[in-house]
PDB file of C-alpha atoms in Angstrom:
ATOM      1  CA  CYS A  52      -0.216   0.110   0.189  1.00  0.00           C
ATOM      2  CA  ARG A  53       1.522   3.276  -1.359  1.00  0.00           C
ATOM      3  CA  MET A  54       0.750   6.368   0.577  1.00  0.00           C
ATOM      4  CA  ASP A  55       1.408   9.783  -0.565  1.00  0.00           C
ATOM      5  CA  SER A  56      -0.493  12.552   1.104  1.00  0.00           C
ATOM      6  CA  THR A  57       1.835  15.349  -0.723  1.00  0.00           C
ATOM      7  CA  LYS A  58       0.586  14.930  -3.904  1.00  0.00           C
ATOM      8  CA  GLY A  59      -2.923  16.828  -4.990  1.00  0.00           C
ATOM      9  CA  TYR A  60      -5.248  14.711  -7.176  1.00  0.00           C
ATOM     10  CA  ILE A  61      -7.848  16.066  -9.436  1.00  0.00           C
ATOM     11  CA  HIS A  62     -11.429  14.487  -8.911  1.00  0.00           C
ATOM     12  CA  VAL A  63     -14.148  14.756 -11.741  1.00  0.00           C
ATOM     13  CA  TYR A  64     -17.863  14.216 -10.620  1.00  0.00           C
ATOM     14  CA  THR A  65     -20.087  14.271 -13.271  1.00  0.00           C
ATOM     15  CA  GLY A  66     -23.267  12.542 -14.857  1.00  0.00           C
ATOM     16  CA  ASN A  67     -27.118  13.043 -15.070  1.00  0.00           C
ATOM     17  CA  GLY A  68     -27.563  11.877 -11.398  1.00  0.00           C
ATOM     18  CA  LYS A  69     -27.988  13.588  -8.202  1.00  0.00           C
ATOM     19  CA  GLY A  70     -25.176  13.936  -5.656  1.00  0.00           C
ATOM     20  CA  LYS A  71     -21.772  15.341  -7.755  1.00  0.00           C
ATOM     21  CA  THR A  72     -22.216  18.645  -5.180  1.00  0.00           C
ATOM     22  CA  THR A  73     -23.048  16.576  -2.163  1.00  0.00           C
ATOM     23  CA  ALA A  74     -20.326  14.356  -2.802  1.00  0.00           C
ATOM     24  CA  ALA A  75     -18.063  17.335  -3.114  1.00  0.00           C
ATOM     25  CA  PHE A  76     -19.085  18.821   0.008  1.00  0.00           C
ATOM     26  CA  GLY A  77     -18.639  15.258   1.728  1.00  0.00           C
ATOM     27  CA  LEU A  78     -15.160  15.182   0.726  1.00  0.00           C
ATOM     28  CA  ALA A  79     -14.750  19.161   1.981  1.00  0.00           C
ATOM     29  CA  VAL A  80     -16.233  18.095   5.410  1.00  0.00           C
ATOM     30  CA  ARG A  81     -13.880  15.061   5.597  1.00  0.00           C
ATOM     31  CA  ALA A  82     -11.007  17.182   4.549  1.00  0.00           C
ATOM     32  CA  LEU A  83     -12.216  20.035   7.546  1.00  0.00           C
ATOM     33  CA  CYS A  84     -12.344  17.626   9.917  1.00  0.00           C
ATOM     34  CA  ALA A  85      -8.805  16.435   9.390  1.00  0.00           C
ATOM     35  CA  GLY A  86      -7.877  20.126   9.785  1.00  0.00           C
ATOM     36  CA  LYS A  87      -7.578  21.133   6.025  1.00  0.00           C
ATOM     37  CA  SER A  88      -8.462  24.186   4.506  1.00  0.00           C
ATOM     38  CA  VAL A  89     -11.251  24.218   1.669  1.00  0.00           C
ATOM     39  CA  TYR A  90     -12.040  26.872  -0.852  1.00  0.00           C
ATOM     40  CA  ILE A  91     -15.529  26.260  -2.851  1.00  0.00           C
ATOM     41  CA  GLY A  92     -16.227  28.270  -6.002  1.00  0.00           C
ATOM     42  CA  GLN A  93     -19.806  27.776  -7.507  1.00  0.00           C
ATOM     43  CA  PHE A  94     -19.842  28.863 -11.181  1.00  0.00           C
ATOM     44  CA  VAL A  95     -23.674  28.807 -11.673  1.00  0.00           C
ATOM     45  CA  LYS A  96     -25.306  28.329  -8.187  1.00  0.00           C
ATOM     46  CA  SER A  97     -26.850  31.174  -5.892  1.00  0.00           C
ATOM     47  CA  MET A  98     -26.232  31.261  -2.390  1.00  0.00           C
ATOM     48  CA  ARG A  99     -30.076  29.991  -1.659  1.00  0.00           C
ATOM     49  CA  TYR A 100     -28.593  26.190  -1.432  1.00  0.00           C
ATOM     50  CA  ASN A 101     -28.189  25.164   2.405  1.00  0.00           C
ATOM     51  CA  GLU A 102     -24.461  23.855   1.262  1.00  0.00           C
ATOM     52  CA  THR A 103     -23.640  27.564   1.378  1.00  0.00           C
ATOM     53  CA  LYS A 104     -23.775  27.723   5.095  1.00  0.00           C
ATOM     54  CA  ILE A 105     -20.565  25.509   5.608  1.00  0.00           C
ATOM     55  CA  GLY A 106     -18.948  28.433   6.099  1.00  0.00           C
ATOM     56  CA  GLN A 107     -20.874  29.087   9.316  1.00  0.00           C
ATOM     57  CA  LEU A 108     -19.772  25.665  10.650  1.00  0.00           C
ATOM     58  CA  PHE A 109     -16.016  25.588   9.834  1.00  0.00           C
ATOM     59  CA  ASP A 110     -13.301  28.506   9.964  1.00  0.00           C
ATOM     60  CA  GLN A 111     -11.147  26.902   7.612  1.00  0.00           C
ATOM     61  CA  VAL A 112     -13.537  27.238   4.430  1.00  0.00           C
ATOM     62  CA  LYS A 113     -14.374  29.806   2.040  1.00  0.00           C
ATOM     63  CA  ILE A 114     -17.026  29.199  -0.153  1.00  0.00           C
ATOM     64  CA  GLU A 115     -18.121  32.041  -3.243  1.00  0.00           C
ATOM     65  CA  GLN A 116     -20.575  32.361  -5.700  1.00  0.00           C
ATOM     66  CA  LEU A 117     -18.608  33.116  -9.554  1.00  0.00           C
ATOM     67  CA  GLY A 118     -21.762  33.691 -11.250  1.00  0.00           C
ATOM     68  CA  ARG A 119     -25.135  35.252 -11.005  1.00  0.00           C
ATOM     69  CA  GLY A 120     -26.575  31.920 -10.219  1.00  0.00           C
ATOM     70  CA  CYS A 121     -29.381  31.903 -13.004  1.00  0.00           C
ATOM     71  CA  PHE A 122     -30.027  29.967 -15.710  1.00  0.00           C
ATOM     72  CA  ILE A 123     -27.542  29.700 -18.523  1.00  0.00           C
ATOM     73  CA  GLY A 124     -29.102  29.327 -22.158  1.00  0.00           C
ATOM     74  CA  LYS A 125     -27.182  28.408 -25.370  1.00  0.00           C
ATOM     75  CA  ASP A 126     -26.552  32.083 -25.991  1.00  0.00           C
ATOM     76  CA  PRO A 127     -24.991  33.396 -22.631  1.00  0.00           C
ATOM     77  CA  GLU A 128     -24.863  36.863 -21.639  1.00  0.00           C
ATOM     78  CA  ALA A 129     -21.773  38.991 -21.742  1.00  0.00           C
ATOM     79  CA  ILE A 130     -21.871  39.414 -17.675  1.00  0.00           C
ATOM     80  CA  ASP A 131     -22.342  35.619 -17.361  1.00  0.00           C
ATOM     81  CA  ILE A 132     -19.124  34.835 -19.547  1.00  0.00           C
ATOM     82  CA  ARG A 133     -17.393  37.806 -17.669  1.00  0.00           C
ATOM     83  CA  MET A 134     -18.115  36.384 -14.187  1.00  0.00           C
ATOM     84  CA  ALA A 135     -17.205  32.891 -15.108  1.00  0.00           C
ATOM     85  CA  ARG A 136     -13.561  34.075 -16.549  1.00  0.00           C
ATOM     86  CA  ASP A 137     -13.058  36.622 -13.259  1.00  0.00           C
ATOM     87  CA  GLY A 138     -14.163  33.520 -11.141  1.00  0.00           C
ATOM     88  CA  LEU A 139     -11.826  30.766 -13.368  1.00  0.00           C
ATOM     89  CA  THR A 140      -8.914  33.571 -12.815  1.00  0.00           C
ATOM     90  CA  ARG A 141      -9.441  33.743  -8.843  1.00  0.00           C
ATOM     91  CA  CYS A 142      -9.468  30.075  -8.649  1.00  0.00           C
ATOM     92  CA  ALA A 143      -6.616  29.666 -10.860  1.00  0.00           C
ATOM     93  CA  ALA A 144      -4.643  31.828  -8.482  1.00  0.00           C
ATOM     94  CA  LEU A 145      -5.558  30.118  -5.626  1.00  0.00           C
ATOM     95  CA  LEU A 146      -4.783  26.575  -7.330  1.00  0.00           C
ATOM     96  CA  GLU A 147      -1.171  27.825  -7.987  1.00  0.00           C
ATOM     97  CA  SER A 148      -0.838  29.266  -4.627  1.00  0.00           C
ATOM     98  CA  GLY A 149      -1.316  26.325  -2.523  1.00  0.00           C
ATOM     99  CA  GLU A 150      -3.148  28.584   0.017  1.00  0.00           C
ATOM    100  CA  TYR A 151      -5.944  25.811   0.490  1.00  0.00           C
ATOM    101  CA  ASP A 152      -5.534  22.255   0.888  1.00  0.00           C
ATOM    102  CA  VAL A 153      -8.701  21.447  -1.560  1.00  0.00           C
ATOM    103  CA  VAL A 154     -10.025  23.597  -4.072  1.00  0.00           C
ATOM    104  CA  ILE A 155     -13.749  22.629  -4.986  1.00  0.00           C
ATOM    105  CA  LEU A 156     -14.841  23.991  -8.408  1.00  0.00           C
ATOM    106  CA  ASP A 157     -18.587  23.237  -8.566  1.00  0.00           C
ATOM    107  CA  GLU A 158     -20.618  23.147 -11.655  1.00  0.00           C
ATOM    108  CA  LEU A 159     -17.540  24.329 -13.531  1.00  0.00           C
ATOM    109  CA  THR A 160     -18.466  21.642 -16.144  1.00  0.00           C
ATOM    110  CA  ILE A 161     -21.802  23.908 -16.685  1.00  0.00           C
ATOM    111  CA  ALA A 162     -19.930  26.811 -17.379  1.00  0.00           C
ATOM    112  CA  LEU A 163     -17.506  24.997 -19.465  1.00  0.00           C
ATOM    113  CA  HIS A 164     -20.875  23.308 -21.404  1.00  0.00           C
ATOM    114  CA  PHE A 165     -22.783  26.661 -21.649  1.00  0.00           C
ATOM    115  CA  GLY A 166     -19.672  28.364 -23.438  1.00  0.00           C
ATOM    116  CA  LEU A 167     -18.595  30.434 -20.394  1.00  0.00           C
ATOM    117  CA  LEU A 168     -15.210  29.179 -20.041  1.00  0.00           C
ATOM    118  CA  THR A 169     -12.626  27.256 -22.568  1.00  0.00           C
ATOM    119  CA  ILE A 170     -11.194  24.019 -21.880  1.00  0.00           C
ATOM    120  CA  ASP A 171      -7.959  25.085 -22.271  1.00  0.00           C
ATOM    121  CA  ALA A 172      -8.046  27.896 -20.048  1.00  0.00           C
ATOM    122  CA  VAL A 173      -9.524  25.290 -17.339  1.00  0.00           C
ATOM    123  CA  LEU A 174      -6.851  22.851 -18.033  1.00  0.00           C
ATOM    124  CA  ASP A 175      -4.136  25.740 -17.892  1.00  0.00           C
ATOM    125  CA  ALA A 176      -5.534  26.424 -14.357  1.00  0.00           C
ATOM    126  CA  LEU A 177      -5.277  22.641 -13.420  1.00  0.00           C
ATOM    127  CA  ASN A 178      -1.933  21.981 -14.745  1.00  0.00           C
ATOM    128  CA  ARG A 179      -0.565  25.302 -13.183  1.00  0.00           C
ATOM    129  CA  ARG A 180      -1.868  24.135  -9.610  1.00  0.00           C
ATOM    130  CA  HIS A 181       0.605  23.792  -6.724  1.00  0.00           C
ATOM    131  CA  PRO A 182       1.418  20.000  -6.730  1.00  0.00           C
ATOM    132  CA  ALA A 183      -0.156  19.298  -3.227  1.00  0.00           C
ATOM    133  CA  VAL A 184      -3.660  21.059  -3.742  1.00  0.00           C
ATOM    134  CA  GLU A 185      -6.741  18.441  -4.274  1.00  0.00           C
ATOM    135  CA  VAL A 186      -9.297  19.706  -6.849  1.00  0.00           C
ATOM    136  CA  VAL A 187     -12.659  18.632  -7.126  1.00  0.00           C
ATOM    137  CA  VAL A 188     -14.372  19.219 -10.230  1.00  0.00           C
ATOM    138  CA  THR A 189     -18.385  19.074 -10.554  1.00  0.00           C
ATOM    139  CA  GLY A 190     -21.463  19.186 -12.880  1.00  0.00           C
ATOM    140  CA  ARG A 191     -22.982  17.398 -15.876  1.00  0.00           C
ATOM    141  CA  TYR A 192     -21.112  17.394 -19.270  1.00  0.00           C
ATOM    142  CA  ALA A 193     -17.601  16.726 -18.108  1.00  0.00           C
ATOM    143  CA  PRO A 194     -15.655  17.198 -21.542  1.00  0.00           C
ATOM    144  CA  GLN A 195     -13.199  14.355 -22.726  1.00  0.00           C
ATOM    145  CA  GLU A 196     -10.487  16.509 -22.043  1.00  0.00           C
ATOM    146  CA  LEU A 197     -11.042  16.846 -18.459  1.00  0.00           C
ATOM    147  CA  ILE A 198     -11.764  13.178 -17.866  1.00  0.00           C
ATOM    148  CA  ASP A 199      -8.475  12.862 -19.483  1.00  0.00           C
ATOM    149  CA  ALA A 200      -6.512  14.945 -17.215  1.00  0.00           C
ATOM    150  CA  ALA A 201      -8.444  13.733 -13.760  1.00  0.00           C
ATOM    151  CA  ASP A 202      -7.017  11.415 -11.539  1.00  0.00           C
ATOM    152  CA  LEU A 203     -10.577  10.078 -10.161  1.00  0.00           C
ATOM    153  CA  VAL A 204     -13.576  10.079 -12.232  1.00  0.00           C
ATOM    154  CA  THR A 205     -17.037   9.144 -10.871  1.00  0.00           C
ATOM    155  CA  GLU A 206     -19.937   9.473 -12.755  1.00  0.00           C
ATOM    156  CA  MET A 207     -23.450   9.876 -11.142  1.00  0.00           C
ATOM    157  CA  ARG A 208     -25.905   7.873 -13.202  1.00  0.00           C
ATOM    158  CA  GLU A 209     -29.808   8.653 -12.533  1.00  0.00           C
ATOM    159  CA  ILE A 210     -31.325   5.407 -12.173  1.00  0.00           C
ATOM    160  CA  LYS A 211     -34.610   6.280 -10.243  1.00  0.00           C
ATOM    161  CA  HIS A 212     -35.786   9.739  -8.699  1.00  0.00           C
ATOM    162  CA  TYR A 213     -38.485  11.069  -6.459  1.00  0.00           C
ATOM    163  CA  TYR A 214     -38.924  13.901  -8.941  1.00  0.00           C
ATOM    164  CA  THR A 215     -40.325  11.910 -11.264  1.00  0.00           C
ATOM    165  CA  GLN A 216     -43.335  10.981  -8.679  1.00  0.00           C
ATOM    166  CA  GLY A 217     -43.606  14.895  -8.182  1.00  0.00           C
ATOM    167  CA  VAL A 218     -41.321  15.752  -5.514  1.00  0.00           C
ATOM    168  CA  LEU A 219     -40.222  18.790  -5.313  1.00  0.00           C
ATOM    169  CA  SER A 220     -36.665  19.954  -3.864  1.00  0.00           C
ATOM    170  CA  ARG A 221     -36.765  19.431  -0.075  1.00  0.00           C
ATOM    171  CA  ASP A 222     -34.794  21.635   2.422  1.00  0.00           C
ATOM    172  CA  GLY A 223     -32.007  20.239   3.772  1.00  0.00           C
ATOM    173  CA  ILE A 224     -31.753  17.313   1.537  1.00  0.00           C
ATOM    174  CA  ASP A 225     -31.717  18.383  -2.125  1.00  0.00           C
ATOM    175  CA  ARG A 226     -30.822  21.863  -1.305  1.00  0.00           C
TER     176      ARG A 226
END
């Protein structure tokens, strides 16, 4: 059994199933409980999700919204592109500095899918990161180039979901 706790790895949680952000936040809590610091940048989410309150529970975590948190269509507005690119610039600097042990780029693949970011810019940020930084990228539609760059890829696949029974998003469970 080879242990290498000094090297950071790239995780990608993708697919059409529920649980990508939940898995990333689970990893964040585990890291925080081990005394590590965590940065969470959310690319297309708003502060209305309960997980954003994690900063009230742990001092070693910072969470930021890097977009307007609204639906992005096939023709994104200039403000959404600018906010995503500014967000990636901020995240790239944090990745490179090694200021945080774990960096979560939540819904980054959605920003890629809708053309807010380029895969080249994302890969450049990942390639320039401090070698000890663990990175988690979440969201549907992970491009093959990102999958190829990752060390761990998990695909969440919906098999059955209570939304199809008319159950809406529940506070503390789904949001």
